[in-house]
């Protein structure tokens, strides 16, 4: 179970508190619900609750630079770093924005986008995708559809044209994806797996998929 919190708070802000009636089988990727005593909300400068899909960032308040969201059931998800950008031919493209666009496609359950070195553009985005179970489409069809979807939602400047499909993404115990490690792996550079990764064997699986597809 994930218990995310900055060390300055001294105790978990979110957790799967089973004794309080929370589910023993929460959705994948979530970081739990608010622990009693905390009231997590996304607010504007006037301390008013923001509408869905709005980004909260109040001047003078501690900014962790993490991006995430809360679903309708109250589960919190930590998705990416807001400063995680890919330099594509001089354009700063948000990896998180591409991930959000890919995840909005009905066939993709999980996604991580990293920059792959390119001789012309410097870097281009590459998506590592986990497909939902029991879908009746091929990986080629999904790739074609998500490329079109990203082009429509972000624009051709993103230069998003490729994805690989894996069985699972590596994550830390707090639910974060080690993008710097994945970036090194994708670009054929040495990488180090930190002790906080839940299932280190996933890196070997991704390496094999990359060898077969790229």
mmCIF file with all atom_site columns, C-alpha atoms in Angstrom:
data_model
loop_
_atom_site.group_PDB
_atom_site.id
_atom_site.type_symbol
_atom_site.label_atom_id
_atom_site.label_alt_id
_atom_site.label_comp_id
_atom_site.label_asym_id
_atom_site.label_entity_id
_atom_site.label_seq_id
_atom_site.pdbx_PDB_ins_code
_atom_site.Cartn_x
_atom_site.Cartn_y
_atom_site.Cartn_z
_atom_site.occupancy
_atom_site.B_iso_or_equiv
_atom_site.pdbx_formal_charge
_atom_site.auth_seq_id
_atom_site.auth_comp_id
_atom_site.auth_asym_id
_atom_site.auth_atom_id
_atom_site.pdbx_PDB_model_num
ATOM 1   C CA . UNK A 1 1   ? 0.000   0.000  0.000   1.00 0.00 ? 1   UNK A CA 1
ATOM 2   C CA . UNK A 1 2   ? 1.300   3.497  -0.870  1.00 0.00 ? 2   UNK A CA 1
ATOM 3   C CA . UNK A 1 3   ? 1.552   6.127  1.861   1.00 0.00 ? 3   UNK A CA 1
ATOM 4   C CA . UNK A 1 4   ? 2.744   9.262  0.033   1.00 0.00 ? 4   UNK A CA 1
ATOM 5   C CA . UNK A 1 5   ? 3.789   12.364 1.966   1.00 0.00 ? 5   UNK A CA 1
ATOM 6   C CA . UNK A 1 6   ? 6.593   14.924 1.932   1.00 0.00 ? 6   UNK A CA 1
ATOM 7   C CA . UNK A 1 7   ? 8.894   14.215 4.866   1.00 0.00 ? 7   UNK A CA 1
ATOM 8   C CA . UNK A 1 8   ? 8.111   17.694 6.233   1.00 0.00 ? 8   UNK A CA 1
ATOM 9   C CA . UNK A 1 9   ? 4.520   16.662 7.047   1.00 0.00 ? 9   UNK A CA 1
ATOM 10  C CA . UNK A 1 10  ? 5.660   13.888 9.401   1.00 0.00 ? 10  UNK A CA 1
ATOM 11  C CA . UNK A 1 11  ? 2.844   11.484 8.519   1.00 0.00 ? 11  UNK A CA 1
ATOM 12  C CA . UNK A 1 12  ? 1.026   10.081 5.476   1.00 0.00 ? 12  UNK A CA 1
ATOM 13  C CA . UNK A 1 13  ? -1.370  12.432 3.689   1.00 0.00 ? 13  UNK A CA 1
ATOM 14  C CA . UNK A 1 14  ? -2.982  9.650  1.668   1.00 0.00 ? 14  UNK A CA 1
ATOM 15  C CA . UNK A 1 15  ? -3.234  5.928  2.332   1.00 0.00 ? 15  UNK A CA 1
ATOM 16  C CA . UNK A 1 16  ? -5.483  2.910  1.870   1.00 0.00 ? 16  UNK A CA 1
ATOM 17  C CA . UNK A 1 17  ? -7.019  2.941  5.349   1.00 0.00 ? 17  UNK A CA 1
ATOM 18  C CA . UNK A 1 18  ? -8.778  -0.424 5.246   1.00 0.00 ? 18  UNK A CA 1
ATOM 19  C CA . UNK A 1 19  ? -9.963  -0.050 8.842   1.00 0.00 ? 19  UNK A CA 1
ATOM 20  C CA . UNK A 1 20  ? -11.962 3.009  7.801   1.00 0.00 ? 20  UNK A CA 1
ATOM 21  C CA . UNK A 1 21  ? -13.862 1.118  5.136   1.00 0.00 ? 21  UNK A CA 1
ATOM 22  C CA . UNK A 1 22  ? -11.552 1.734  2.175   1.00 0.00 ? 22  UNK A CA 1
ATOM 23  C CA . UNK A 1 23  ? -11.364 -0.984 -0.454  1.00 0.00 ? 23  UNK A CA 1
ATOM 24  C CA . UNK A 1 24  ? -8.845  -3.828 -0.080  1.00 0.00 ? 24  UNK A CA 1
ATOM 25  C CA . UNK A 1 25  ? -8.551  -3.807 -3.887  1.00 0.00 ? 25  UNK A CA 1
ATOM 26  C CA . UNK A 1 26  ? -8.187  -0.115 -4.856  1.00 0.00 ? 26  UNK A CA 1
ATOM 27  C CA . UNK A 1 27  ? -7.734  0.913  -8.506  1.00 0.00 ? 27  UNK A CA 1
ATOM 28  C CA . UNK A 1 28  ? -4.234  0.425  -9.969  1.00 0.00 ? 28  UNK A CA 1
ATOM 29  C CA . UNK A 1 29  ? -1.921  3.432  -9.845  1.00 0.00 ? 29  UNK A CA 1
ATOM 30  C CA . UNK A 1 30  ? -3.737  5.276  -7.054  1.00 0.00 ? 30  UNK A CA 1
ATOM 31  C CA . UNK A 1 31  ? -1.969  6.698  -4.015  1.00 0.00 ? 31  UNK A CA 1
ATOM 32  C CA . UNK A 1 32  ? -4.866  6.163  -1.640  1.00 0.00 ? 32  UNK A CA 1
ATOM 33  C CA . UNK A 1 33  ? -7.490  8.484  -0.188  1.00 0.00 ? 33  UNK A CA 1
ATOM 34  C CA . UNK A 1 34  ? -7.045  11.377 2.224   1.00 0.00 ? 34  UNK A CA 1
ATOM 35  C CA . UNK A 1 35  ? -6.132  10.263 5.728   1.00 0.00 ? 35  UNK A CA 1
ATOM 36  C CA . UNK A 1 36  ? -8.529  11.701 8.350   1.00 0.00 ? 36  UNK A CA 1
ATOM 37  C CA . UNK A 1 37  ? -7.224  15.104 9.386   1.00 0.00 ? 37  UNK A CA 1
ATOM 38  C CA . UNK A 1 38  ? -6.225  16.119 5.853   1.00 0.00 ? 38  UNK A CA 1
ATOM 39  C CA . UNK A 1 39  ? -8.547  17.783 3.355   1.00 0.00 ? 39  UNK A CA 1
ATOM 40  C CA . UNK A 1 40  ? -6.852  17.657 -0.042  1.00 0.00 ? 40  UNK A CA 1
ATOM 41  C CA . UNK A 1 41  ? -8.388  20.025 -2.598  1.00 0.00 ? 41  UNK A CA 1
ATOM 42  C CA . UNK A 1 42  ? -7.274  21.833 -5.763  1.00 0.00 ? 42  UNK A CA 1
ATOM 43  C CA . UNK A 1 43  ? -7.755  25.566 -5.122  1.00 0.00 ? 43  UNK A CA 1
ATOM 44  C CA . UNK A 1 44  ? -7.288  28.880 -6.921  1.00 0.00 ? 44  UNK A CA 1
ATOM 45  C CA . UNK A 1 45  ? -5.642  32.019 -5.484  1.00 0.00 ? 45  UNK A CA 1
ATOM 46  C CA . UNK A 1 46  ? -8.914  32.898 -3.724  1.00 0.00 ? 46  UNK A CA 1
ATOM 47  C CA . UNK A 1 47  ? -8.967  29.502 -1.990  1.00 0.00 ? 47  UNK A CA 1
ATOM 48  C CA . UNK A 1 48  ? -11.963 28.431 -4.055  1.00 0.00 ? 48  UNK A CA 1
ATOM 49  C CA . UNK A 1 49  ? -12.208 24.887 -5.388  1.00 0.00 ? 49  UNK A CA 1
ATOM 50  C CA . UNK A 1 50  ? -11.212 24.687 -9.045  1.00 0.00 ? 50  UNK A CA 1
ATOM 51  C CA . UNK A 1 51  ? -13.246 23.032 -11.766 1.00 0.00 ? 51  UNK A CA 1
ATOM 52  C CA . UNK A 1 52  ? -12.235 19.641 -13.150 1.00 0.00 ? 52  UNK A CA 1
ATOM 53  C CA . UNK A 1 53  ? -9.084  19.611 -15.346 1.00 0.00 ? 53  UNK A CA 1
ATOM 54  C CA . UNK A 1 54  ? -7.810  22.886 -13.858 1.00 0.00 ? 54  UNK A CA 1
ATOM 55  C CA . UNK A 1 55  ? -4.238  23.196 -12.574 1.00 0.00 ? 55  UNK A CA 1
ATOM 56  C CA . UNK A 1 56  ? -3.769  24.493 -9.036  1.00 0.00 ? 56  UNK A CA 1
ATOM 57  C CA . UNK A 1 57  ? -0.626  26.470 -8.213  1.00 0.00 ? 57  UNK A CA 1
ATOM 58  C CA . UNK A 1 58  ? -0.778  29.223 -5.571  1.00 0.00 ? 58  UNK A CA 1
ATOM 59  C CA . UNK A 1 59  ? 2.087   31.733 -5.270  1.00 0.00 ? 59  UNK A CA 1
ATOM 60  C CA . UNK A 1 60  ? 3.802   31.525 -1.893  1.00 0.00 ? 60  UNK A CA 1
ATOM 61  C CA . UNK A 1 61  ? 2.750   27.938 -1.202  1.00 0.00 ? 61  UNK A CA 1
ATOM 62  C CA . UNK A 1 62  ? 5.118   24.962 -1.290  1.00 0.00 ? 62  UNK A CA 1
ATOM 63  C CA . UNK A 1 63  ? 5.125   23.442 -4.790  1.00 0.00 ? 63  UNK A CA 1
ATOM 64  C CA . UNK A 1 64  ? 6.279   19.819 -4.999  1.00 0.00 ? 64  UNK A CA 1
ATOM 65  C CA . UNK A 1 65  ? 6.312   20.041 -8.840  1.00 0.00 ? 65  UNK A CA 1
ATOM 66  C CA . UNK A 1 66  ? 4.271   16.837 -8.968  1.00 0.00 ? 66  UNK A CA 1
ATOM 67  C CA . UNK A 1 67  ? 1.192   16.624 -11.193 1.00 0.00 ? 67  UNK A CA 1
ATOM 68  C CA . UNK A 1 68  ? -1.790  14.440 -10.390 1.00 0.00 ? 68  UNK A CA 1
ATOM 69  C CA . UNK A 1 69  ? -5.529  14.340 -9.982  1.00 0.00 ? 69  UNK A CA 1
ATOM 70  C CA . UNK A 1 70  ? -8.359  13.131 -7.766  1.00 0.00 ? 70  UNK A CA 1
ATOM 71  C CA . UNK A 1 71  ? -11.050 10.886 -9.257  1.00 0.00 ? 71  UNK A CA 1
ATOM 72  C CA . UNK A 1 72  ? -14.769 10.917 -8.495  1.00 0.00 ? 72  UNK A CA 1
ATOM 73  C CA . UNK A 1 73  ? -14.332 8.333  -5.713  1.00 0.00 ? 73  UNK A CA 1
ATOM 74  C CA . UNK A 1 74  ? -11.706 10.418 -3.911  1.00 0.00 ? 74  UNK A CA 1
ATOM 75  C CA . UNK A 1 75  ? -8.611  8.427  -4.939  1.00 0.00 ? 75  UNK A CA 1
ATOM 76  C CA . UNK A 1 76  ? -5.496  10.517 -5.546  1.00 0.00 ? 76  UNK A CA 1
ATOM 77  C CA . UNK A 1 77  ? -3.124  9.762  -8.433  1.00 0.00 ? 77  UNK A CA 1
ATOM 78  C CA . UNK A 1 78  ? 0.419   11.137 -8.808  1.00 0.00 ? 78  UNK A CA 1
ATOM 79  C CA . UNK A 1 79  ? 1.064   11.172 -12.553 1.00 0.00 ? 79  UNK A CA 1
ATOM 80  C CA . UNK A 1 80  ? 4.234   13.078 -13.427 1.00 0.00 ? 80  UNK A CA 1
ATOM 81  C CA . UNK A 1 81  ? 6.538   16.012 -12.806 1.00 0.00 ? 81  UNK A CA 1
ATOM 82  C CA . UNK A 1 82  ? 5.266   19.313 -14.202 1.00 0.00 ? 82  UNK A CA 1
ATOM 83  C CA . UNK A 1 83  ? 8.837   20.216 -15.192 1.00 0.00 ? 83  UNK A CA 1
ATOM 84  C CA . UNK A 1 84  ? 9.202   16.962 -17.162 1.00 0.00 ? 84  UNK A CA 1
ATOM 85  C CA . UNK A 1 85  ? 9.529   18.290 -20.706 1.00 0.00 ? 85  UNK A CA 1
ATOM 86  C CA . UNK A 1 86  ? 10.944  16.946 -23.968 1.00 0.00 ? 86  UNK A CA 1
ATOM 87  C CA . UNK A 1 87  ? 12.873  19.292 -26.275 1.00 0.00 ? 87  UNK A CA 1
ATOM 88  C CA . UNK A 1 88  ? 11.555  18.486 -29.761 1.00 0.00 ? 88  UNK A CA 1
ATOM 89  C CA . UNK A 1 89  ? 13.338  20.580 -32.406 1.00 0.00 ? 89  UNK A CA 1
ATOM 90  C CA . UNK A 1 90  ? 13.479  23.524 -29.989 1.00 0.00 ? 90  UNK A CA 1
ATOM 91  C CA . UNK A 1 91  ? 9.886   23.122 -28.785 1.00 0.00 ? 91  UNK A CA 1
ATOM 92  C CA . UNK A 1 92  ? 9.354   22.258 -25.115 1.00 0.00 ? 92  UNK A CA 1
ATOM 93  C CA . UNK A 1 93  ? 6.716   19.523 -25.111 1.00 0.00 ? 93  UNK A CA 1
ATOM 94  C CA . UNK A 1 94  ? 5.165   18.296 -21.857 1.00 0.00 ? 94  UNK A CA 1
ATOM 95  C CA . UNK A 1 95  ? 5.542   14.541 -21.456 1.00 0.00 ? 95  UNK A CA 1
ATOM 96  C CA . UNK A 1 96  ? 2.638   14.655 -19.009 1.00 0.00 ? 96  UNK A CA 1
ATOM 97  C CA . UNK A 1 97  ? 0.371   16.299 -21.589 1.00 0.00 ? 97  UNK A CA 1
ATOM 98  C CA . UNK A 1 98  ? 1.119   13.554 -24.109 1.00 0.00 ? 98  UNK A CA 1
ATOM 99  C CA . UNK A 1 99  ? 0.512   10.908 -21.445 1.00 0.00 ? 99  UNK A CA 1
ATOM 100 C CA . UNK A 1 100 ? -2.831  12.473 -20.581 1.00 0.00 ? 100 UNK A CA 1
ATOM 101 C CA . UNK A 1 101 ? -3.828  12.490 -24.251 1.00 0.00 ? 101 UNK A CA 1
ATOM 102 C CA . UNK A 1 102 ? -2.799  8.848  -24.735 1.00 0.00 ? 102 UNK A CA 1
ATOM 103 C CA . UNK A 1 103 ? -4.576  7.759  -21.545 1.00 0.00 ? 103 UNK A CA 1
ATOM 104 C CA . UNK A 1 104 ? -7.792  9.408  -22.704 1.00 0.00 ? 104 UNK A CA 1
ATOM 105 C CA . UNK A 1 105 ? -7.898  6.800  -25.470 1.00 0.00 ? 105 UNK A CA 1
ATOM 106 C CA . UNK A 1 106 ? -10.159 3.999  -24.333 1.00 0.00 ? 106 UNK A CA 1
ATOM 107 C CA . UNK A 1 107 ? -7.699  1.160  -24.942 1.00 0.00 ? 107 UNK A CA 1
ATOM 108 C CA . UNK A 1 108 ? -4.725  2.361  -22.841 1.00 0.00 ? 108 UNK A CA 1
ATOM 109 C CA . UNK A 1 109 ? -4.624  1.580  -19.111 1.00 0.00 ? 109 UNK A CA 1
ATOM 110 C CA . UNK A 1 110 ? -1.235  3.117  -18.253 1.00 0.00 ? 110 UNK A CA 1
ATOM 111 C CA . UNK A 1 111 ? 1.374   5.169  -20.075 1.00 0.00 ? 111 UNK A CA 1
ATOM 112 C CA . UNK A 1 112 ? 4.795   6.788  -19.657 1.00 0.00 ? 112 UNK A CA 1
ATOM 113 C CA . UNK A 1 113 ? 6.310   9.134  -22.238 1.00 0.00 ? 113 UNK A CA 1
ATOM 114 C CA . UNK A 1 114 ? 10.063  9.774  -22.489 1.00 0.00 ? 114 UNK A CA 1
ATOM 115 C CA . UNK A 1 115 ? 12.296  11.515 -24.992 1.00 0.00 ? 115 UNK A CA 1
ATOM 116 C CA . UNK A 1 116 ? 14.102  9.294  -27.495 1.00 0.00 ? 116 UNK A CA 1
ATOM 117 C CA . UNK A 1 117 ? 17.204  10.733 -29.123 1.00 0.00 ? 117 UNK A CA 1
ATOM 118 C CA . UNK A 1 118 ? 16.667  11.712 -32.768 1.00 0.00 ? 118 UNK A CA 1
ATOM 119 C CA . UNK A 1 119 ? 19.326  12.905 -35.262 1.00 0.00 ? 119 UNK A CA 1
ATOM 120 C CA . UNK A 1 120 ? 17.033  15.574 -36.750 1.00 0.00 ? 120 UNK A CA 1
ATOM 121 C CA . UNK A 1 121 ? 14.874  16.844 -33.873 1.00 0.00 ? 121 UNK A CA 1
ATOM 122 C CA . UNK A 1 122 ? 17.172  16.202 -30.924 1.00 0.00 ? 122 UNK A CA 1
ATOM 123 C CA . UNK A 1 123 ? 14.487  14.176 -29.165 1.00 0.00 ? 123 UNK A CA 1
ATOM 124 C CA . UNK A 1 124 ? 11.085  12.774 -30.074 1.00 0.00 ? 124 UNK A CA 1
ATOM 125 C CA . UNK A 1 125 ? 8.465   11.438 -27.643 1.00 0.00 ? 125 UNK A CA 1
ATOM 126 C CA . UNK A 1 126 ? 8.140   7.688  -27.230 1.00 0.00 ? 126 UNK A CA 1
ATOM 127 C CA . UNK A 1 127 ? 5.206   6.255  -25.297 1.00 0.00 ? 127 UNK A CA 1
ATOM 128 C CA . UNK A 1 128 ? 5.410   3.048  -23.288 1.00 0.00 ? 128 UNK A CA 1
ATOM 129 C CA . UNK A 1 129 ? 1.833   1.834  -23.055 1.00 0.00 ? 129 UNK A CA 1
ATOM 130 C CA . UNK A 1 130 ? -0.016  -0.837 -21.110 1.00 0.00 ? 130 UNK A CA 1
ATOM 131 C CA . UNK A 1 131 ? -3.171  -1.904 -22.901 1.00 0.00 ? 131 UNK A CA 1
ATOM 132 C CA . UNK A 1 132 ? -6.417  -2.608 -21.118 1.00 0.00 ? 132 UNK A CA 1
ATOM 133 C CA . UNK A 1 133 ? -7.431  -6.242 -20.860 1.00 0.00 ? 133 UNK A CA 1
ATOM 134 C CA . UNK A 1 134 ? -9.871  -7.874 -23.270 1.00 0.00 ? 134 UNK A CA 1
ATOM 135 C CA . UNK A 1 135 ? -9.630  -5.276 -26.036 1.00 0.00 ? 135 UNK A CA 1
ATOM 136 C CA . UNK A 1 136 ? -10.413 -6.439 -29.565 1.00 0.00 ? 136 UNK A CA 1
ATOM 137 C CA . UNK A 1 137 ? -7.894  -4.358 -31.518 1.00 0.00 ? 137 UNK A CA 1
ATOM 138 C CA . UNK A 1 138 ? -4.291  -4.923 -32.552 1.00 0.00 ? 138 UNK A CA 1
ATOM 139 C CA . UNK A 1 139 ? -1.325  -2.944 -31.238 1.00 0.00 ? 139 UNK A CA 1
ATOM 140 C CA . UNK A 1 140 ? -0.887  -1.497 -34.736 1.00 0.00 ? 140 UNK A CA 1
ATOM 141 C CA . UNK A 1 141 ? -4.456  -0.179 -34.696 1.00 0.00 ? 141 UNK A CA 1
ATOM 142 C CA . UNK A 1 142 ? -4.021  1.319  -31.232 1.00 0.00 ? 142 UNK A CA 1
ATOM 143 C CA . UNK A 1 143 ? -0.774  3.031  -32.284 1.00 0.00 ? 143 UNK A CA 1
ATOM 144 C CA . UNK A 1 144 ? -2.421  4.548  -35.341 1.00 0.00 ? 144 UNK A CA 1
ATOM 145 C CA . UNK A 1 145 ? -5.346  5.815  -33.267 1.00 0.00 ? 145 UNK A CA 1
ATOM 146 C CA . UNK A 1 146 ? -3.322  7.314  -30.396 1.00 0.00 ? 146 UNK A CA 1
ATOM 147 C CA . UNK A 1 147 ? -0.930  9.047  -32.817 1.00 0.00 ? 147 UNK A CA 1
ATOM 148 C CA . UNK A 1 148 ? -3.935  10.652 -34.494 1.00 0.00 ? 148 UNK A CA 1
ATOM 149 C CA . UNK A 1 149 ? -5.462  11.497 -31.105 1.00 0.00 ? 149 UNK A CA 1
ATOM 150 C CA . UNK A 1 150 ? -2.295  13.207 -29.808 1.00 0.00 ? 150 UNK A CA 1
ATOM 151 C CA . UNK A 1 151 ? -1.948  15.140 -33.066 1.00 0.00 ? 151 UNK A CA 1
ATOM 152 C CA . UNK A 1 152 ? -5.501  16.444 -32.682 1.00 0.00 ? 152 UNK A CA 1
ATOM 153 C CA . UNK A 1 153 ? -5.251  17.304 -28.976 1.00 0.00 ? 153 UNK A CA 1
ATOM 154 C CA . UNK A 1 154 ? -1.699  18.711 -28.808 1.00 0.00 ? 154 UNK A CA 1
ATOM 155 C CA . UNK A 1 155 ? -0.757  19.356 -32.420 1.00 0.00 ? 155 UNK A CA 1
ATOM 156 C CA . UNK A 1 156 ? 1.825   18.157 -34.950 1.00 0.00 ? 156 UNK A CA 1
ATOM 157 C CA . UNK A 1 157 ? 4.554   20.067 -33.070 1.00 0.00 ? 157 UNK A CA 1
ATOM 158 C CA . UNK A 1 158 ? 4.646   17.202 -30.542 1.00 0.00 ? 158 UNK A CA 1
ATOM 159 C CA . UNK A 1 159 ? 6.088   14.945 -33.278 1.00 0.00 ? 159 UNK A CA 1
ATOM 160 C CA . UNK A 1 160 ? 4.506   11.941 -31.572 1.00 0.00 ? 160 UNK A CA 1
ATOM 161 C CA . UNK A 1 161 ? 4.669   8.955  -33.915 1.00 0.00 ? 161 UNK A CA 1
ATOM 162 C CA . UNK A 1 162 ? 5.732   5.899  -31.967 1.00 0.00 ? 162 UNK A CA 1
ATOM 163 C CA . UNK A 1 163 ? 4.809   3.751  -28.973 1.00 0.00 ? 163 UNK A CA 1
ATOM 164 C CA . UNK A 1 164 ? 5.738   0.353  -27.596 1.00 0.00 ? 164 UNK A CA 1
ATOM 165 C CA . UNK A 1 165 ? 3.365   -1.891 -25.704 1.00 0.00 ? 165 UNK A CA 1
ATOM 166 C CA . UNK A 1 166 ? 4.487   -3.536 -22.470 1.00 0.00 ? 166 UNK A CA 1
ATOM 167 C CA . UNK A 1 167 ? 2.760   -5.673 -19.847 1.00 0.00 ? 167 UNK A CA 1
ATOM 168 C CA . UNK A 1 168 ? 3.485   -3.271 -16.978 1.00 0.00 ? 168 UNK A CA 1
ATOM 169 C CA . UNK A 1 169 ? 5.326   -0.050 -16.117 1.00 0.00 ? 169 UNK A CA 1
ATOM 170 C CA . UNK A 1 170 ? 7.936   0.110  -13.349 1.00 0.00 ? 170 UNK A CA 1
ATOM 171 C CA . UNK A 1 171 ? 6.824   2.178  -10.369 1.00 0.00 ? 171 UNK A CA 1
ATOM 172 C CA . UNK A 1 172 ? 8.123   3.109  -6.961  1.00 0.00 ? 172 UNK A CA 1
ATOM 173 C CA . UNK A 1 173 ? 6.241   2.110  -3.831  1.00 0.00 ? 173 UNK A CA 1
ATOM 174 C CA . UNK A 1 174 ? 4.622   5.560  -3.850  1.00 0.00 ? 174 UNK A CA 1
ATOM 175 C CA . UNK A 1 175 ? 3.325   5.025  -7.390  1.00 0.00 ? 175 UNK A CA 1
ATOM 176 C CA . UNK A 1 176 ? 5.793   7.203  -9.315  1.00 0.00 ? 176 UNK A CA 1
ATOM 177 C CA . UNK A 1 177 ? 7.252   6.154  -12.662 1.00 0.00 ? 177 UNK A CA 1
ATOM 178 C CA . UNK A 1 178 ? 11.090  6.477  -12.817 1.00 0.00 ? 178 UNK A CA 1
ATOM 179 C CA . UNK A 1 179 ? 11.181  8.458  -16.064 1.00 0.00 ? 179 UNK A CA 1
ATOM 180 C CA . UNK A 1 180 ? 14.897  9.256  -15.956 1.00 0.00 ? 180 UNK A CA 1
ATOM 181 C CA . UNK A 1 181 ? 15.657  5.537  -15.698 1.00 0.00 ? 181 UNK A CA 1
ATOM 182 C CA . UNK A 1 182 ? 13.241  4.722  -18.523 1.00 0.00 ? 182 UNK A CA 1
ATOM 183 C CA . UNK A 1 183 ? 14.786  7.490  -20.637 1.00 0.00 ? 183 UNK A CA 1
ATOM 184 C CA . UNK A 1 184 ? 18.249  5.993  -20.193 1.00 0.00 ? 184 UNK A CA 1
ATOM 185 C CA . UNK A 1 185 ? 16.912  2.524  -21.008 1.00 0.00 ? 185 UNK A CA 1
ATOM 186 C CA . UNK A 1 186 ? 15.117  3.717  -24.162 1.00 0.00 ? 186 UNK A CA 1
ATOM 187 C CA . UNK A 1 187 ? 18.257  5.490  -25.387 1.00 0.00 ? 187 UNK A CA 1
ATOM 188 C CA . UNK A 1 188 ? 20.515  2.503  -24.773 1.00 0.00 ? 188 UNK A CA 1
ATOM 189 C CA . UNK A 1 189 ? 22.420  4.129  -21.913 1.00 0.00 ? 189 UNK A CA 1
ATOM 190 C CA . UNK A 1 190 ? 23.432  2.610  -18.556 1.00 0.00 ? 190 UNK A CA 1
ATOM 191 C CA . UNK A 1 191 ? 20.736  2.919  -15.933 1.00 0.00 ? 191 UNK A CA 1
ATOM 192 C CA . UNK A 1 192 ? 20.355  2.182  -12.256 1.00 0.00 ? 192 UNK A CA 1
ATOM 193 C CA . UNK A 1 193 ? 17.291  0.610  -10.640 1.00 0.00 ? 193 UNK A CA 1
ATOM 194 C CA . UNK A 1 194 ? 16.627  2.166  -7.241  1.00 0.00 ? 194 UNK A CA 1
ATOM 195 C CA . UNK A 1 195 ? 15.598  0.003  -4.250  1.00 0.00 ? 195 UNK A CA 1
ATOM 196 C CA . UNK A 1 196 ? 12.200  1.734  -4.157  1.00 0.00 ? 196 UNK A CA 1
ATOM 197 C CA . UNK A 1 197 ? 11.033  0.047  -7.389  1.00 0.00 ? 197 UNK A CA 1
ATOM 198 C CA . UNK A 1 198 ? 8.346   -2.525 -6.608  1.00 0.00 ? 198 UNK A CA 1
ATOM 199 C CA . UNK A 1 199 ? 9.170   -4.970 -9.434  1.00 0.00 ? 199 UNK A CA 1
ATOM 200 C CA . UNK A 1 200 ? 12.667  -4.469 -10.942 1.00 0.00 ? 200 UNK A CA 1
ATOM 201 C CA . UNK A 1 201 ? 12.132  -7.349 -13.416 1.00 0.00 ? 201 UNK A CA 1
ATOM 202 C CA . UNK A 1 202 ? 9.892   -5.053 -15.475 1.00 0.00 ? 202 UNK A CA 1
ATOM 203 C CA . UNK A 1 203 ? 12.991  -3.281 -16.814 1.00 0.00 ? 203 UNK A CA 1
ATOM 204 C CA . UNK A 1 204 ? 14.224  -6.518 -18.391 1.00 0.00 ? 204 UNK A CA 1
ATOM 205 C CA . UNK A 1 205 ? 10.827  -7.032 -20.016 1.00 0.00 ? 205 UNK A CA 1
ATOM 206 C CA . UNK A 1 206 ? 10.854  -3.495 -21.444 1.00 0.00 ? 206 UNK A CA 1
ATOM 207 C CA . UNK A 1 207 ? 14.405  -3.967 -22.770 1.00 0.00 ? 207 UNK A CA 1
ATOM 208 C CA . UNK A 1 208 ? 13.286  -7.082 -24.631 1.00 0.00 ? 208 UNK A CA 1
ATOM 209 C CA . UNK A 1 209 ? 10.239  -5.315 -26.095 1.00 0.00 ? 209 UNK A CA 1
ATOM 210 C CA . UNK A 1 210 ? 12.430  -2.417 -27.264 1.00 0.00 ? 210 UNK A CA 1
ATOM 211 C CA . UNK A 1 211 ? 14.879  -4.813 -28.936 1.00 0.00 ? 211 UNK A CA 1
ATOM 212 C CA . UNK A 1 212 ? 12.026  -6.433 -30.842 1.00 0.00 ? 212 UNK A CA 1
ATOM 213 C CA . UNK A 1 213 ? 10.189  -3.284 -31.907 1.00 0.00 ? 213 UNK A CA 1
ATOM 214 C CA . UNK A 1 214 ? 12.678  -0.411 -32.328 1.00 0.00 ? 214 UNK A CA 1
#
